[in-house]
mmCIF file of C-alpha atoms in Angstrom:
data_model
loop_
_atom_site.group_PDB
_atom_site.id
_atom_site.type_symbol
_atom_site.label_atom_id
_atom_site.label_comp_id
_atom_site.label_asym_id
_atom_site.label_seq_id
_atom_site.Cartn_x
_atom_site.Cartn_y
_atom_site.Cartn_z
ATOM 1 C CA UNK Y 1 68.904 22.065 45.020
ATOM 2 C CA UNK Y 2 65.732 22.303 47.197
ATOM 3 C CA UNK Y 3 63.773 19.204 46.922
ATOM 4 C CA UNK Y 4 60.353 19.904 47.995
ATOM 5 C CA UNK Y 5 59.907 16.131 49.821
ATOM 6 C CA UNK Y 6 62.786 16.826 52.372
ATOM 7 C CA UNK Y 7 62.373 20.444 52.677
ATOM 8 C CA UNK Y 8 61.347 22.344 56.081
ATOM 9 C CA UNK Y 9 60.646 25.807 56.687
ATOM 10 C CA UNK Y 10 61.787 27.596 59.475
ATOM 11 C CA UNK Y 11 59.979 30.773 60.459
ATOM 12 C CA UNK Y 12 62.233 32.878 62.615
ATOM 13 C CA UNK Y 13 61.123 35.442 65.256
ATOM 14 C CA UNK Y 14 59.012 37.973 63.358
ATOM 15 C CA UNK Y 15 56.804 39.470 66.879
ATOM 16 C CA UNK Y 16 55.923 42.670 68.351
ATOM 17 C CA UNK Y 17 57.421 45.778 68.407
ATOM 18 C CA UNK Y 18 60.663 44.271 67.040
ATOM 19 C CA UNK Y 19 59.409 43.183 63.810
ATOM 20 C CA UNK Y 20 58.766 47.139 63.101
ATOM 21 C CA UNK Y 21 62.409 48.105 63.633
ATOM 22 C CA UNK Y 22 63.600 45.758 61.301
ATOM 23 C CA UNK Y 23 65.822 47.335 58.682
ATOM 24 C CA UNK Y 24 63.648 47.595 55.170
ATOM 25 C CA UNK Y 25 60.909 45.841 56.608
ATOM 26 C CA UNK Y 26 58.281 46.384 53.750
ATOM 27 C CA UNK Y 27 60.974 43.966 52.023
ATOM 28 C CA UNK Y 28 61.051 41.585 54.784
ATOM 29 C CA UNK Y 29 57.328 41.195 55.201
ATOM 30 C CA UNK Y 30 56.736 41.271 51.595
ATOM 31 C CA UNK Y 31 58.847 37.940 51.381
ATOM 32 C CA UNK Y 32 57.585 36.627 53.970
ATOM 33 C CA UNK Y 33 54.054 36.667 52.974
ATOM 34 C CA UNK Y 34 55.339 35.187 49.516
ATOM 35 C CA UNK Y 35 57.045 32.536 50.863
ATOM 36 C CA UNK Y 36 54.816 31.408 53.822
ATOM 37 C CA UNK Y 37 51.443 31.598 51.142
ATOM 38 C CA UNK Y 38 53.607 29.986 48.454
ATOM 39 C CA UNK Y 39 55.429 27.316 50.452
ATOM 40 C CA UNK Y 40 51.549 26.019 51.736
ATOM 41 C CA UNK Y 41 50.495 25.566 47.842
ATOM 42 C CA UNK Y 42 53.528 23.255 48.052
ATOM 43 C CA UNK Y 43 52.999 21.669 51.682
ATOM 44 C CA UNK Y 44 56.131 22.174 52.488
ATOM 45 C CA UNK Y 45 56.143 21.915 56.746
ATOM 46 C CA UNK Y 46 56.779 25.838 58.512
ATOM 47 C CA UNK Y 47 57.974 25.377 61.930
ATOM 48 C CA UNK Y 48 57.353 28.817 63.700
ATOM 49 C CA UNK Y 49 58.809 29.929 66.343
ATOM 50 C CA UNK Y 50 58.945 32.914 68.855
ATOM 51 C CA UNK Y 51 61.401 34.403 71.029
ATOM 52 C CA UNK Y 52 60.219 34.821 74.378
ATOM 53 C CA UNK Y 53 56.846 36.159 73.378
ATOM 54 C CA UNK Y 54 55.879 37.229 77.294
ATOM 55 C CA UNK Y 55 58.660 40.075 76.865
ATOM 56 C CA UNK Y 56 58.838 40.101 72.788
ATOM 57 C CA UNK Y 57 55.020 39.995 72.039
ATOM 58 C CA UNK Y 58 53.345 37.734 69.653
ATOM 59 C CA UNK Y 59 54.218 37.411 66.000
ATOM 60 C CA UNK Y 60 53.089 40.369 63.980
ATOM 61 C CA UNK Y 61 49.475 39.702 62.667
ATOM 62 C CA UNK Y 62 50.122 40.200 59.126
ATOM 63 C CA UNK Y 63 52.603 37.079 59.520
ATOM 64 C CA UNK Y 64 50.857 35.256 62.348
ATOM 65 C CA UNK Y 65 46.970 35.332 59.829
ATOM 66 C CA UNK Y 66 48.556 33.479 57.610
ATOM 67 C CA UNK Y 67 49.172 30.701 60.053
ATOM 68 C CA UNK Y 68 46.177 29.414 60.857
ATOM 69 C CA UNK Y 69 45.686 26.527 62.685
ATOM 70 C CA UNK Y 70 49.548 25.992 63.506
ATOM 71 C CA UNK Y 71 51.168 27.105 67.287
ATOM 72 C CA UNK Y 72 54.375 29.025 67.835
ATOM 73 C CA UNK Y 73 57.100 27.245 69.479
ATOM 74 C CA UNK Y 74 58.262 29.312 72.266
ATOM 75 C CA UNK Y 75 61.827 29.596 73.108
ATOM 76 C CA UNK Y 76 64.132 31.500 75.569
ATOM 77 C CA UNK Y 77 67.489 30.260 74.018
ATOM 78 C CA UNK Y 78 68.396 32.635 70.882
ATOM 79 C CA UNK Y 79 69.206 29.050 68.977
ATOM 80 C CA UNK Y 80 65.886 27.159 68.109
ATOM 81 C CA UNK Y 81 68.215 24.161 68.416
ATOM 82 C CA UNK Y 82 68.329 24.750 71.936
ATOM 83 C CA UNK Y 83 64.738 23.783 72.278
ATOM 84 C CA UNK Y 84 63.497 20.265 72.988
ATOM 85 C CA UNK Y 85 60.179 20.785 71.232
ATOM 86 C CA UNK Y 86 61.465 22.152 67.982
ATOM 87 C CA UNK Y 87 64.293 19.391 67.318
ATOM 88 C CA UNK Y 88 61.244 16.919 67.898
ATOM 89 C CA UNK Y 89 59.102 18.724 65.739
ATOM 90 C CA UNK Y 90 61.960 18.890 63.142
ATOM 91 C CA UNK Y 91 62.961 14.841 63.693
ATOM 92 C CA UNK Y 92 59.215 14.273 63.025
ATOM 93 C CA UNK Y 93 59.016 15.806 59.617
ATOM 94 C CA UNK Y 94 62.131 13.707 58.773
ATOM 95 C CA UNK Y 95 63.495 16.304 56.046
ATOM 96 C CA UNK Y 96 67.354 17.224 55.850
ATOM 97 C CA UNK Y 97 66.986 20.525 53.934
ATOM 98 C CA UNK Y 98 65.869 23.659 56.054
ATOM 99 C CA UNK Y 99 64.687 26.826 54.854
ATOM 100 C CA UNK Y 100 65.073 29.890 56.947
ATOM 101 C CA UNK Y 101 63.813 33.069 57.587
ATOM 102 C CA UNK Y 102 63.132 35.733 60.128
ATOM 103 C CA UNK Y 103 64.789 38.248 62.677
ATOM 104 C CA UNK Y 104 67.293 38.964 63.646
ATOM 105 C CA UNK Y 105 70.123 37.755 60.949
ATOM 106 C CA UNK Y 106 73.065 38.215 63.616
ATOM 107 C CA UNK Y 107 71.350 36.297 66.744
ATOM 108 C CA UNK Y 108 68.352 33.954 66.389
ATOM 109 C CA UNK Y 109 68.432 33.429 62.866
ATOM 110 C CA UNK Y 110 72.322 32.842 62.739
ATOM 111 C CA UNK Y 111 72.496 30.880 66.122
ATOM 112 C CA UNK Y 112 69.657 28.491 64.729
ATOM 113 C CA UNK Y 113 71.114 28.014 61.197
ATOM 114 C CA UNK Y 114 74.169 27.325 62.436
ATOM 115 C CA UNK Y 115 72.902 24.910 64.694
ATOM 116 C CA UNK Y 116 70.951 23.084 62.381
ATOM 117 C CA UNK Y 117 74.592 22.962 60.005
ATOM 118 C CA UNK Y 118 76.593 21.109 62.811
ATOM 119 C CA UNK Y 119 73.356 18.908 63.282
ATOM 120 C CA UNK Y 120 74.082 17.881 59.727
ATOM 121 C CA UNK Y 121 71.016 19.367 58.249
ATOM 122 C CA UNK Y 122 71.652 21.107 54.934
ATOM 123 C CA UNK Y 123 70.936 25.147 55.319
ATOM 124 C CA UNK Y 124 69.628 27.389 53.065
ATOM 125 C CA UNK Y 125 69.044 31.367 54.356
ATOM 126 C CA UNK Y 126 66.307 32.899 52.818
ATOM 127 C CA UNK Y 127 68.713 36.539 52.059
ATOM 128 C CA UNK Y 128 65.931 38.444 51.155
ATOM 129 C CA UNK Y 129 63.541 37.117 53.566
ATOM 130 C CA UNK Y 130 65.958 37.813 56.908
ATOM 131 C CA UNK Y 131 66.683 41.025 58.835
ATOM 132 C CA UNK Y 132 68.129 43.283 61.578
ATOM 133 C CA UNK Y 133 67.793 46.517 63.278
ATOM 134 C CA UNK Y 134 70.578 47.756 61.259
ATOM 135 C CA UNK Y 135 72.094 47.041 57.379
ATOM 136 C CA UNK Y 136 75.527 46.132 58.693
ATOM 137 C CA UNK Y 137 74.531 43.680 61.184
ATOM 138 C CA UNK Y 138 72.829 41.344 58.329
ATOM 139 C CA UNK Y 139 75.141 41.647 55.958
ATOM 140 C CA UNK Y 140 78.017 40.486 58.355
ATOM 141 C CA UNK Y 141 75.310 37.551 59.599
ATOM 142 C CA UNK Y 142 75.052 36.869 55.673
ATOM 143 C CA UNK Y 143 79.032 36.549 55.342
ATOM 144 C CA UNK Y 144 79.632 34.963 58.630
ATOM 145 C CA UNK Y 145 76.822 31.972 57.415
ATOM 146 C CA UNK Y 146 78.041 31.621 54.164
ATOM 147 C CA UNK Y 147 81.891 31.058 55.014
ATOM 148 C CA UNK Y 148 80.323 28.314 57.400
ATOM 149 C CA UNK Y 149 78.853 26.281 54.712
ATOM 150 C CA UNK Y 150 75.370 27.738 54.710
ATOM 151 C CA UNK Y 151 74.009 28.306 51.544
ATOM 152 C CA UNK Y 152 72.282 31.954 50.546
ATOM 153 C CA UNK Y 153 68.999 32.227 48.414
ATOM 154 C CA UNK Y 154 66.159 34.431 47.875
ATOM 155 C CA UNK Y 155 62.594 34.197 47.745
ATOM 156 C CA UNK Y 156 61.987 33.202 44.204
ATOM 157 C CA UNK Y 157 64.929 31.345 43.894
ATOM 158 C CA UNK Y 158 63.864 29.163 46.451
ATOM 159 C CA UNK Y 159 60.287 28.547 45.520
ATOM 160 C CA UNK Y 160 61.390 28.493 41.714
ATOM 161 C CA UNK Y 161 63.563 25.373 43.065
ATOM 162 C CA UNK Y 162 60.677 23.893 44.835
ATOM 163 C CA UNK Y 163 58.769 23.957 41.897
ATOM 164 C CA UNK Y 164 60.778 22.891 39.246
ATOM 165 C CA UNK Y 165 58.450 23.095 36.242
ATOM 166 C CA UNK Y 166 56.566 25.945 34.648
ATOM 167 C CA UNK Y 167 53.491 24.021 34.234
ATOM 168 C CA UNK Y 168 50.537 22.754 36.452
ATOM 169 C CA UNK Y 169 48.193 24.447 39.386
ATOM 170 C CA UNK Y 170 50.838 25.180 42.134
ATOM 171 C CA UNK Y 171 52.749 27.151 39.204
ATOM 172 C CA UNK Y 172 49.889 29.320 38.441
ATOM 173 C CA UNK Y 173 49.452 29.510 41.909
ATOM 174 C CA UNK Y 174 52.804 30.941 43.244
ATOM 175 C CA UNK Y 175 53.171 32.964 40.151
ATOM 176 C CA UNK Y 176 50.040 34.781 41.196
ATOM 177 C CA UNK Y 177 51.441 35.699 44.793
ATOM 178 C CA UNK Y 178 55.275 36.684 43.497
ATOM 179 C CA UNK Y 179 54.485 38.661 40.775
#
């Protein structure tokens, strides 16, 4: 399970005109804003990223205001992993489980999480919290993952983990943003 010491969360890709041809996208940014508000009551680390913002755009606003104070890490690979600044950014946090999220399932999202598996990090996709331009696309992403060893969760599932008790401030917290 999700141990909220050694977990990272990876924000995926969410920018510009993209993010609005997402496939139930009202979903998508729905969990996002859950997680992302949730995951801060818990201080769990969000490394965000964008994918070639020049040509992309920026991360939407209703993801990016929620950010405050943190930087993108601009990449051009589709694989985060590819990029020197987030696997220092990740070795720096020192955490072995990784939380992920974002657009698109079948390229960034995939290529990163798979990455991150043969790096010997443990992976857990965020299924209701990831998306594509197209239904079929994501599901075969979700598959394709899963047969590798990466393990599928949702948004309350995973901050239900993180929690792990029905009791204190961060519980009335979170319970106020997912419900």
């Amino acid at each position: 399970m999700l141990n909220k010491d050694d977990t990272v969360f990876v924000l995926v890709d969410v920018q510009g005109n993209l993010a609005g041809l997402m496939h139930d996208k009202q979903t998508l940014f729905s969990n996002l804003q859950k997680l992302i508000k949730s995951l801060q009551i818990l201080n769990i680390p969000i490394i965000w990223l964008e994918q070639n913002p020049q040509a992309i755009g920026q991360t939407i606003p209703l993801i990016s205001s929620l950010l405050v104070g943190q930087k993108p890490i601009s990449k051009m690979s589709f694989s985060a992993f590819q990029e020197e600044h987030f696997v220092k950014q990740l070795e720096q946090l020192d955490r072995k489980q990784v939380l992920i999220a974002g657009i698109e399932s079948h390229v960034c999202v995939y290529q990163t999480a798979m990455d991150l598996l043969s790096a010997n990090y443990h992976v857990e996709l965020v299924s209701d919290a990831v998306a594509s331009r197209t239904q079929s696309n994501k599901q075969i992403a979700l598959l394709k993952m899963q047969n590798q060893g990466i393990t599928l969760t949702s948004t309350e599932m995973a901050l239900f983990e993180l929690l792990g008790v029905a009791e204190g401030k961060q519980f009335k917290q979170i319970i106020k943003i997912i419900k």
